[in-house]
Every structure is written in structure tokens, then in C-alpha cells.
CSV table of C-alpha atoms in Angstrom, one decimal:
chain,number,residue,atom,x,y,z
A,1,MET,CA,-55.1,-35.9,-27.1
A,2,THR,CA,-54.9,-34.9,-23.4
A,3,ARG,CA,-52.7,-37.2,-21.3
A,4,SER,CA,-53.9,-38.4,-18.0
A,5,LEU,CA,-51.9,-40.1,-15.2
A,6,PHE,CA,-54.9,-42.1,-14.4
A,7,ASP,CA,-55.5,-43.8,-17.8
A,8,LEU,CA,-53.8,-47.1,-17.5
A,9,ALA,CA,-50.5,-47.3,-19.4
A,10,ARG,CA,-50.2,-49.4,-22.5
A,11,LYS,CA,-50.4,-53.2,-21.6
A,12,MET,CA,-51.2,-52.2,-18.0
A,13,THR,CA,-54.0,-54.2,-16.4
A,14,PRO,CA,-55.8,-53.4,-13.1
A,15,GLU,CA,-54.1,-56.4,-11.5
A,16,LYS,CA,-50.6,-54.9,-12.1
A,17,VAL,CA,-51.1,-51.4,-10.6
A,18,SER,CA,-49.9,-50.8,-7.0
A,19,ARG,CA,-52.3,-50.6,-4.1
A,20,GLU,CA,-51.0,-47.1,-3.5
A,21,PHE,CA,-52.0,-45.9,-7.0
A,22,ARG,CA,-55.3,-47.8,-6.9
A,23,ASP,CA,-56.4,-46.3,-3.5
A,24,PHE,CA,-55.4,-42.8,-4.6
A,25,SER,CA,-57.0,-43.0,-8.0
A,26,GLU,CA,-60.3,-44.2,-6.6
A,27,ALA,CA,-60.6,-42.0,-3.5
A,28,HIS,CA,-63.3,-39.3,-3.6
A,29,ALA,CA,-61.3,-37.3,-1.1
A,30,TYR,CA,-58.4,-36.9,-3.6
A,31,THR,CA,-60.4,-35.5,-6.5
A,32,ALA,CA,-58.7,-32.1,-6.2
A,33,ALA,CA,-55.2,-33.7,-6.1
A,34,ARG,CA,-55.9,-35.8,-9.2
A,35,ARG,CA,-57.1,-32.8,-11.2
A,36,LEU,CA,-54.1,-30.7,-10.3
A,37,MET,CA,-51.7,-33.6,-11.0
A,38,ASP,CA,-53.2,-34.0,-14.5
A,39,GLU,CA,-52.9,-30.3,-15.1
A,40,THR,CA,-49.3,-30.4,-14.2
A,41,PHE,CA,-48.5,-33.5,-16.1
A,42,ALA,CA,-50.0,-32.0,-19.3
A,43,ASP,CA,-46.7,-30.0,-19.6
A,44,PHE,CA,-44.4,-32.6,-18.1
A,45,PRO,CA,-41.3,-33.6,-20.2
A,46,ASP,CA,-41.7,-37.3,-20.2
A,47,VAL,CA,-38.8,-37.9,-22.5
A,48,ASP,CA,-38.4,-41.7,-22.0
A,49,HIS,CA,-42.2,-42.3,-21.8
A,50,SER,CA,-41.9,-44.3,-18.6
A,51,PHE,CA,-43.4,-41.9,-16.1
A,52,VAL,CA,-47.0,-43.1,-16.3
A,53,ARG,CA,-46.1,-46.8,-15.9
A,54,GLU,CA,-43.9,-46.1,-13.0
A,55,PHE,CA,-46.5,-43.8,-11.4
A,56,GLN,CA,-49.1,-46.6,-11.6
A,57,THR,CA,-46.8,-49.3,-10.2
A,58,ALA,CA,-43.9,-49.4,-7.8
A,59,GLY,CA,-42.7,-45.8,-8.4
A,60,PHE,CA,-45.8,-43.9,-7.3
A,61,SER,CA,-44.3,-41.8,-4.5
A,62,ALA,CA,-41.1,-41.1,-6.4
A,63,ARG,CA,-43.1,-39.9,-9.4
A,64,VAL,CA,-45.3,-37.6,-7.3
A,65,PHE,CA,-42.1,-36.1,-5.9
A,66,GLU,CA,-40.7,-35.6,-9.4
A,67,LEU,CA,-44.0,-34.1,-10.6
A,68,ALA,CA,-44.0,-31.6,-7.7
A,69,LEU,CA,-40.3,-30.7,-8.4
A,70,PHE,CA,-41.2,-30.0,-12.0
A,71,ALA,CA,-44.1,-27.8,-11.0
A,72,ALA,CA,-41.9,-25.9,-8.6
A,73,LEU,CA,-39.3,-25.2,-11.4
A,74,ARG,CA,-42.0,-24.1,-13.8
A,75,GLU,CA,-43.5,-21.9,-11.1
A,76,GLN,CA,-40.1,-20.1,-10.8
A,77,GLY,CA,-40.2,-19.5,-14.6
A,78,LYS,CA,-37.5,-22.1,-15.5
A,79,GLU,CA,-37.3,-23.3,-19.1
A,80,LEU,CA,-36.3,-26.9,-19.5
A,81,ASP,CA,-34.1,-28.6,-22.1
A,82,ARG,CA,-36.2,-31.7,-23.0
A,83,THR,CA,-33.8,-33.4,-25.4
A,84,SER,CA,-32.4,-36.0,-23.1
A,85,PRO,CA,-33.9,-38.3,-20.4
A,86,ALA,CA,-30.9,-37.8,-18.0
A,87,PRO,CA,-30.6,-36.0,-15.8
A,88,ASP,CA,-34.2,-35.6,-15.0
A,89,PHE,CA,-34.3,-31.8,-15.4
A,90,LEU,CA,-31.9,-29.4,-17.2
A,91,THR,CA,-32.9,-25.8,-16.8
A,92,THR,CA,-31.7,-23.3,-19.3
A,93,GLY,CA,-31.1,-19.5,-19.4
A,94,ASP,CA,-28.7,-17.3,-17.4
A,95,THR,CA,-28.5,-19.7,-14.4
A,96,PRO,CA,-28.7,-23.3,-15.8
A,97,VAL,CA,-28.9,-26.2,-13.4
A,98,ALA,CA,-28.9,-30.0,-14.0
A,99,ILE,CA,-31.1,-31.8,-11.5
A,100,GLU,CA,-31.3,-35.6,-11.0
A,101,ALA,CA,-34.2,-36.7,-8.7
A,102,THR,CA,-34.0,-39.7,-6.4
A,103,THR,CA,-35.7,-41.2,-3.4
A,104,THR,CA,-35.0,-43.5,-0.5
A,105,ASN,CA,-37.2,-46.6,-0.8
A,106,PRO,CA,-38.2,-49.5,1.4
A,107,PRO,CA,-36.2,-52.7,0.9
A,108,GLN,CA,-37.6,-55.0,-1.8
A,109,GLY,CA,-40.2,-57.3,-0.3
A,110,GLU,CA,-40.7,-55.2,2.8
A,111,LYS,CA,-43.3,-52.7,1.5
A,112,ASP,CA,-46.7,-53.3,3.1
A,113,ASP,CA,-48.7,-53.2,-0.1
A,114,ASP,CA,-51.8,-54.4,1.7
A,115,GLU,CA,-52.1,-51.2,3.7
A,116,ASP,CA,-54.2,-48.3,2.5
A,117,ILE,CA,-52.8,-44.8,1.5
A,118,THR,CA,-53.1,-43.4,5.0
A,119,ALA,CA,-50.8,-45.9,6.6
A,120,ALA,CA,-47.8,-43.5,6.7
A,121,VAL,CA,-49.9,-40.9,8.4
A,122,ARG,CA,-51.1,-43.3,11.1
A,123,ARG,CA,-47.6,-44.3,11.9
A,124,LEU,CA,-46.0,-40.8,11.5
A,125,ILE,CA,-43.9,-40.8,14.7
A,126,PRO,CA,-41.3,-43.6,14.9
A,127,ASP,CA,-41.0,-45.5,18.2
A,128,ASP,CA,-37.3,-44.8,18.5
A,129,MET,CA,-36.4,-41.3,17.0
A,130,GLU,CA,-32.6,-41.7,17.4
A,131,GLU,CA,-32.7,-45.0,15.5
A,132,ALA,CA,-35.0,-43.6,12.9
A,133,GLN,CA,-32.6,-40.6,12.3
A,134,ALA,CA,-29.7,-43.0,12.0
A,135,GLU,CA,-31.6,-45.0,9.4
A,136,PHE,CA,-32.6,-41.8,7.6
A,137,THR,CA,-29.0,-40.7,7.3
A,138,MET,CA,-27.9,-44.1,6.0
A,139,GLN,CA,-30.7,-44.3,3.4
A,140,ILE,CA,-30.1,-40.7,2.2
A,141,GLY,CA,-26.4,-41.4,2.0
A,142,LYS,CA,-27.0,-44.5,-0.1
A,143,ALA,CA,-29.4,-42.7,-2.4
A,144,LEU,CA,-27.0,-39.8,-3.0
A,145,ARG,CA,-23.9,-42.0,-3.5
A,146,ARG,CA,-25.8,-44.2,-6.0
A,147,LYS,CA,-26.4,-41.1,-8.2
A,148,LEU,CA,-22.8,-39.9,-7.8
A,149,GLU,CA,-21.4,-43.3,-8.8
A,150,HIS,CA,-23.8,-43.8,-11.7
A,151,ARG,CA,-22.3,-44.0,-15.2
A,152,ASP,CA,-24.1,-44.4,-18.5
A,153,ALA,CA,-23.3,-46.8,-21.3
A,154,GLN,CA,-20.6,-44.4,-22.5
A,155,GLY,CA,-19.0,-44.3,-19.1
A,156,HIS,CA,-20.2,-40.7,-18.4
A,157,ALA,CA,-21.3,-39.4,-15.0
A,158,TYR,CA,-24.3,-37.1,-15.0
A,159,TRP,CA,-22.1,-34.0,-15.0
A,160,GLU,CA,-19.9,-35.4,-17.8
A,161,LYS,CA,-22.7,-35.8,-20.4
A,162,PRO,CA,-22.1,-33.6,-23.4
A,163,HIS,CA,-25.3,-31.6,-22.9
A,164,VAL,CA,-24.6,-31.1,-19.1
A,165,LYS,CA,-20.8,-30.3,-19.1
A,166,GLY,CA,-20.1,-27.0,-17.3
A,167,THR,CA,-23.6,-26.9,-15.7
A,168,PRO,CA,-23.9,-27.1,-11.9
A,169,PHE,CA,-25.1,-30.6,-11.0
A,170,VAL,CA,-27.7,-31.1,-8.2
A,171,ILE,CA,-29.4,-34.1,-6.7
A,172,ALA,CA,-32.9,-33.7,-5.5
A,173,VAL,CA,-34.0,-36.3,-2.8
A,174,GLN,CA,-37.0,-37.2,-0.7
A,175,SER,CA,-37.3,-40.1,1.8
A,176,PHE,CA,-39.9,-42.9,1.5
A,177,HIS,CA,-37.9,-45.8,3.0
A,178,SER,CA,-40.4,-46.2,6.0
A,179,PRO,CA,-43.9,-45.0,6.8
A,180,SER,CA,-42.4,-42.4,9.1
A,181,ALA,CA,-39.6,-41.2,6.8
A,182,LEU,CA,-41.2,-37.9,6.0
A,183,ILE,CA,-40.9,-36.7,9.6
A,184,HIS,CA,-37.2,-36.0,9.1
A,185,THR,CA,-36.0,-32.5,8.3
A,186,THR,CA,-33.0,-30.7,6.8
A,187,SER,CA,-31.3,-30.7,10.3
A,188,THR,CA,-30.4,-34.3,10.1
A,189,LEU,CA,-29.5,-34.1,6.5
A,190,SER,CA,-27.2,-31.1,6.9
A,191,THR,CA,-25.2,-32.9,9.6
A,192,TYR,CA,-24.5,-35.7,7.1
A,193,LEU,CA,-23.7,-33.4,4.2
A,194,TYR,CA,-21.4,-30.9,6.1
A,195,GLY,CA,-20.1,-33.1,8.9
A,196,ILE,CA,-21.1,-30.5,11.5
A,197,ARG,CA,-23.8,-30.5,14.1
A,198,ASP,CA,-25.1,-27.4,15.8
A,199,ILE,CA,-25.2,-27.7,19.6
A,200,PRO,CA,-27.6,-25.1,21.2
A,201,SER,CA,-26.9,-23.6,24.7
A,202,ARG,CA,-27.8,-20.5,26.6
A,203,ASP,CA,-25.4,-17.7,27.8
A,204,ALA,CA,-25.6,-15.9,31.2
A,205,HIS,CA,-28.4,-13.7,29.8
A,206,GLY,CA,-30.5,-16.5,28.5
A,207,SER,CA,-29.7,-15.8,24.8
A,208,LEU,CA,-29.3,-18.7,22.4
A,209,VAL,CA,-25.8,-19.7,21.5
A,210,LEU,CA,-25.0,-22.2,18.8
A,211,ASN,CA,-21.7,-24.1,18.8
A,212,SER,CA,-20.5,-26.4,16.0
A,213,GLN,CA,-19.5,-29.9,16.7
A,214,VAL,CA,-17.6,-32.0,14.1
A,215,VAL,CA,-19.2,-35.3,13.2
A,216,THR,CA,-16.9,-37.9,11.6
A,217,GLU,CA,-19.2,-40.8,11.0
A,218,HIS,CA,-22.7,-42.1,11.1
A,219,ARG,CA,-23.8,-45.6,12.3
A,220,HIS,CA,-26.9,-47.6,11.9
A,221,LYS,CA,-27.0,-51.2,13.2
A,222,HIS,CA,-23.9,-52.9,11.8
A,223,LYS,CA,-23.1,-50.2,9.1
A,224,THR,CA,-20.9,-47.1,9.3
A,225,ILE,CA,-20.5,-44.4,6.7
A,226,PRO,CA,-18.3,-41.3,6.8
A,227,SER,CA,-19.9,-37.9,7.6
A,228,GLY,CA,-19.4,-34.8,5.5
A,229,LEU,CA,-20.4,-36.0,2.1
A,230,PHE,CA,-19.9,-32.6,0.5
A,231,ALA,CA,-16.2,-32.7,1.5
A,232,GLN,CA,-15.6,-36.2,0.1
A,233,PRO,CA,-13.7,-36.5,-3.3
A,234,GLU,CA,-16.7,-38.2,-4.9
A,235,ALA,CA,-18.9,-35.1,-4.3
A,236,GLU,CA,-16.6,-32.6,-5.9
A,237,HIS,CA,-19.0,-32.2,-8.9
A,238,LEU,CA,-22.1,-32.0,-6.7
A,239,ALA,CA,-23.1,-28.4,-6.5
A,240,ALA,CA,-26.0,-28.9,-4.0
A,241,VAL,CA,-28.7,-31.2,-2.7
A,242,ILE,CA,-32.4,-30.3,-2.9
A,243,PHE,CA,-34.4,-31.8,-0.1
A,244,THR,CA,-38.1,-31.8,0.8
A,245,ASN,CA,-40.4,-33.8,3.0
A,246,SER,CA,-43.6,-32.4,1.6
A,247,ALA,CA,-43.8,-33.3,-2.1
A,248,THR,CA,-46.6,-35.8,-1.7
A,249,VAL,CA,-50.2,-36.3,-2.7
A,250,SER,CA,-51.2,-34.2,0.3
A,251,LYS,CA,-49.5,-31.1,-1.3
A,252,PHE,CA,-51.5,-31.6,-4.5
A,253,ALA,CA,-54.7,-32.1,-2.5
A,254,ARG,CA,-54.2,-28.9,-0.5
A,255,MET,CA,-53.2,-26.8,-3.6
A,256,GLY,CA,-56.0,-28.3,-5.7
A,257,THR,CA,-58.5,-27.6,-3.0
A,258,GLU,CA,-57.3,-24.0,-2.8
A,259,ARG,CA,-58.0,-23.7,-6.5
A,260,GLY,CA,-61.6,-24.9,-6.1
A,261,TYR,CA,-61.0,-28.4,-7.6
A,262,GLY,CA,-62.3,-30.3,-4.6
A,263,PRO,CA,-65.8,-31.6,-4.0
A,264,LYS,CA,-68.1,-29.7,-1.6
A,265,ASP,CA,-68.3,-32.5,0.9
A,266,VAL,CA,-64.5,-32.7,1.5
A,267,ALA,CA,-62.5,-30.3,3.7
A,268,ILE,CA,-58.8,-30.4,4.5
A,269,ALA,CA,-56.8,-29.2,7.5
A,270,ARG,CA,-53.1,-28.9,7.9
A,271,ALA,CA,-51.0,-28.6,11.1
A,272,GLY,CA,-47.4,-29.1,12.1
A,273,LEU,CA,-44.3,-27.1,13.1
A,274,GLU,CA,-42.8,-24.1,11.5
A,275,PHE,CA,-39.7,-21.9,11.7
A,276,ASP,CA,-39.7,-19.4,14.6
A,277,PRO,CA,-38.2,-16.1,13.6
A,278,ASP,CA,-37.2,-15.3,17.2
A,279,PRO,CA,-33.4,-15.3,17.1
A,280,ASN,CA,-33.4,-16.9,20.6
A,281,ALA,CA,-35.8,-19.7,19.6
A,282,SER,CA,-34.3,-23.2,19.7
A,283,VAL,CA,-37.5,-25.1,18.7
A,284,PRO,CA,-40.1,-24.6,16.0
A,285,VAL,CA,-43.6,-23.3,16.8
A,286,PRO,CA,-46.9,-25.1,16.0
A,287,PHE,CA,-49.2,-23.9,13.2
A,288,GLY,CA,-52.6,-25.1,11.9
A,289,TYR,CA,-55.2,-23.9,9.4
A,290,VAL,CA,-58.1,-25.1,7.3
A,291,ILE,CA,-57.4,-25.1,3.6
A,292,GLY,CA,-59.0,-22.2,1.8
A,293,GLU,CA,-59.9,-20.1,4.9
A,294,TYR,CA,-57.5,-17.3,3.8
A,295,GLY,CA,-56.8,-15.0,0.9
A,296,PRO,CA,-55.2,-15.9,-2.5
A,297,GLN,CA,-52.0,-14.1,-1.4
A,298,ASP,CA,-51.5,-16.9,1.2
A,299,HIS,CA,-52.1,-19.8,-1.1
A,300,GLU,CA,-49.5,-22.6,-1.0
A,301,THR,CA,-46.9,-22.8,-3.7
A,302,PHE,CA,-45.1,-25.8,-5.2
A,303,SER,CA,-41.7,-24.2,-4.2
A,304,GLU,CA,-42.7,-24.2,-0.5
A,305,GLY,CA,-41.0,-27.0,1.4
A,306,PHE,CA,-38.0,-27.3,-1.0
A,307,HIS,CA,-34.6,-26.7,0.5
A,308,VAL,CA,-31.2,-26.2,-1.3
A,309,LEU,CA,-28.2,-27.2,0.7
A,310,HIS,CA,-25.1,-25.7,-1.1
A,311,ASN,CA,-21.8,-27.6,-1.3
A,312,PRO,CA,-19.0,-25.1,-0.4
A,313,TRP,CA,-16.3,-27.4,-1.9
A,314,THR,CA,-17.8,-28.1,-5.3
A,315,ARG,CA,-16.0,-27.4,-8.5
A,316,THR,CA,-19.1,-25.9,-10.2
A,317,PRO,CA,-21.3,-24.0,-7.7
A,318,LEU,CA,-24.8,-22.8,-8.3
A,319,SER,CA,-25.1,-19.3,-9.6
A,320,ASP,CA,-26.8,-16.7,-7.5
A,321,GLY,CA,-30.5,-16.9,-8.1
A,322,ALA,CA,-30.4,-20.3,-9.8
A,323,LEU,CA,-33.0,-21.8,-7.4
A,324,GLU,CA,-34.0,-18.7,-5.5
A,325,GLY,CA,-37.6,-19.8,-5.0
A,326,PHE,CA,-36.4,-22.5,-2.5
A,327,THR,CA,-35.1,-22.0,1.0
A,328,GLN,CA,-31.3,-21.8,0.9
A,329,HIS,CA,-28.7,-23.2,3.3
A,330,ARG,CA,-25.0,-22.2,3.1
A,331,LEU,CA,-22.1,-23.2,5.4
A,332,GLN,CA,-20.3,-20.2,6.8
A,333,PRO,CA,-16.6,-19.9,7.6
A,334,ASP,CA,-17.3,-20.2,11.3
A,335,GLY,CA,-18.9,-23.6,10.8
A,336,ARG,CA,-22.5,-22.4,11.3
A,337,LEU,CA,-25.2,-22.9,8.7
A,338,LEU,CA,-26.8,-19.7,7.3
A,339,THR,CA,-30.4,-20.3,6.2
A,340,THR,CA,-32.3,-17.9,4.0
A,341,VAL,CA,-36.0,-18.6,4.6
A,342,ARG,CA,-38.6,-18.5,1.9
A,343,ARG,CA,-41.7,-17.8,4.0
A,344,PRO,CA,-43.5,-19.9,5.1
A,345,ASP,CA,-41.0,-22.4,6.1
A,346,TYR,CA,-42.6,-25.5,7.6
A,347,PHE,CA,-40.4,-28.1,9.2
A,348,LEU,CA,-43.0,-30.8,8.9
A,349,SER,CA,-46.8,-31.0,8.7
A,350,ARG,CA,-49.7,-33.4,8.8
A,351,THR,CA,-52.7,-33.1,6.5
A,352,TRP,CA,-56.2,-34.3,7.6
A,353,ILE,CA,-58.9,-34.9,5.0
A,354,PHE,CA,-62.5,-34.9,6.1
A,355,GLN,CA,-65.5,-36.1,4.1
A,356,GLY,CA,-69.0,-35.2,5.1
A,357,GLU,CA,-71.0,-38.2,6.3
A,358,ASP,CA,-74.3,-38.5,8.1
A,359,GLY,CA,-75.0,-34.8,7.7
A,360,GLY,CA,-71.7,-33.7,9.3
A,361,ASN,CA,-70.1,-30.5,8.2
A,362,PRO,CA,-66.5,-31.4,7.1
A,363,VAL,CA,-65.3,-27.8,7.4
A,364,GLN,CA,-66.5,-27.6,11.0
A,365,ILE,CA,-64.8,-30.9,11.7
A,366,ALA,CA,-61.6,-29.6,10.2
A,367,ARG,CA,-61.7,-26.4,12.3
A,368,LEU,CA,-62.2,-28.4,15.4
A,369,GLN,CA,-59.2,-30.7,14.6
A,370,VAL,CA,-56.9,-27.6,14.2
A,371,GLN,CA,-58.2,-26.1,17.4
A,372,GLN,CA,-57.5,-29.3,19.3
A,373,TYR,CA,-54.0,-29.5,17.8
A,374,LEU,CA,-53.1,-25.9,18.7
A,375,SER,CA,-54.5,-26.1,22.2
A,376,GLY,CA,-52.9,-29.5,23.1
A,377,PRO,CA,-49.6,-29.9,25.1
A,378,ARG,CA,-46.6,-29.3,22.8
A,379,GLY,CA,-45.1,-32.7,23.6
A,380,VAL,CA,-48.3,-34.4,22.3
A,381,ARG,CA,-48.4,-32.7,18.9
């Protein structure tokens, strides 16, 4: 019997599902995303049989992230050990990795469940970026430490479990603690993990110069946490952190549309900021395109948007090639971060979905939206 994420779980009633799940499962515009999700879930190792229930209730965004991570691992040819529910993924073969997935989430009682699925998009840019970055760091730190401190009924940490011992342990994380949480990139996260911030400047010839500044702590409101998690004793068994800000329903919608799963009266456009290969560039460059108006060789992959930040002080590091489909970040002896880019490398993006109404052509509308974005002042994008 074919499993579907959209058949209500056992003893689940329509009144119990989250607004987020209900809006997504009923939206005509997300037809392609739902089909691709079901295709992916058909092979998903739901060992503890809780995935569908959590997907349909309070864990919707977290389960979408987990499903995209699974698809990315499978895309890279990874085989999974499905004998245990924890950690979430254990790859086998020559370069095994144990991966536990987690997310930052809004405080209980503060989620605006009466808002529709596009609320986060409408409020993408926070009013106070500095305060938002401080909150992001605090929330990410809490999520990572929670996993490092976790012990099972036998008192075992994730890396101490019999089926995991000797395997590099990695935490994968995505932020959902506020409607604008997805705007944050690896730059803010790397400062927290390594305790070092890059300060850009220009030399006498106008060339870009990056100097490292040591960061000792992070503050948000009345709370303070130490910086440099990777160098802390509690992180000695943490081989790396996987981070993304793009494993969302929009990714499934774009990729499903590329595969021809979407209805004819729906068009999708994507725009944002991407890595500038110019060695003197200190800011990303804008990009924009209409989904499907390019060849199959340029189709999006699940692995795009995932970043691996390696811990140089870990006891059990990742083997070379373990997660080679993801963008890699490694701290160098001089304190600078070396990034190996898997093209394309988008810092952040926004997805617009257009549905044809009153005779309008959704593709033309999508093209116009991209043109307006690319021609607008950089500060307004």
C-alpha cells in the first residue's frame, strides 16, 4: 500500500491538524510540492512511525526539513542503516556519518497559527537585523546544545550508542523560531561555532582583505552564551554541523515544477542573493529566474543549499568525501574560513508562486516579477 503524507494519521481528525499543514495540503499552487514529497516519503525510513503525525501537527516545518535532508543524502548515493530511530540518519559504506536533525522553533504559545502559509514570506525582513541575528545565534545555540546534552534511557549520548560508536556525529539544523528566521545564513552561524568573525577591508590597491576578529560571547536581551561552540568541551564529539535555510515547502514546489508535476495555471519564480566568485567581492550578487525556463542540466538538486561546517577540534572528524555534495566550510590555521562551493550557492532566496486568474498568464507575471527584482535598487531587494 502506497503511503501518503496527506492521508490523515491514525486517530487524527481534521480538527487536530495544524493550520500550516491544512493550508499546504489544500492549496492548488502546491500540487507539485505534494507529489514530490510523497515520492520522497515512499522510501523514507520512518523507524518510529511518528513522522506523519508530526508532519500533520506541530512539527510540519521540521519534518519538511528532515524529508529534504533525507532526499539530499539519497541523491548523493548514501545507504542508510534503518535499524534504530536515533540518530535520525546513519549512513553506511566507506564514509559513514551519524546525523541528528533539529530545528529552532517559536516559543510555545507564540506561534501565529491563525496566519496562512505565506506569513513568513510577507515578513521576511526583520525590523532590527542586529537583534534578529542575536536571537538567531541564541536559538541555534540552544538547539545544538540540547542535542549534545541529550541522553537516552541507558544514559548514552548519540555518539555513544552501540550502533554509532566510532562514527562521526553531525547535527543538522534549520531555523524556524520566527517568521524571518530563514533569512539568516552560514555567516552568523560560523561566528558562533568558531568564535571568529571576518572583518572585511580594502588595501591601498582596492583589493579585499579579510581579518579575523575573536568573539568571546553572544548576547540577546538578558541572556549570554559563550562563543566558539566547536572549541567547548561538550562539542568534542561533534564532527560538524549541517545548516540550511532552504529546506522548505518552496524547495519541493520548485523541484516538483521542474519535473512537470505542477498544474498548467501555476508558475513559480525565484530570486535572491548568491555567491560572487570575484575574489574582491564583499557582498553577494542578485539572481532571479522563472522555474523551468532552462535546461535539465540546471535543475535544482536537494543538496543545493546545504552547508557543512567542520569542527577542527573534534575527536572523530568526517572522512573526506563523506558529505561531498554539500558546500564545505573549514577553519584554516590563520583563522580564516575556507569555503568549497558547490555551485550554485545561494545565500538566501524568495519564491513567488503565481496562479492564473481572470485570463492572466502566470508565466508572464513570473517573468515580470523577476525583471522588477533584478532592475530594482540593491538596497530594496
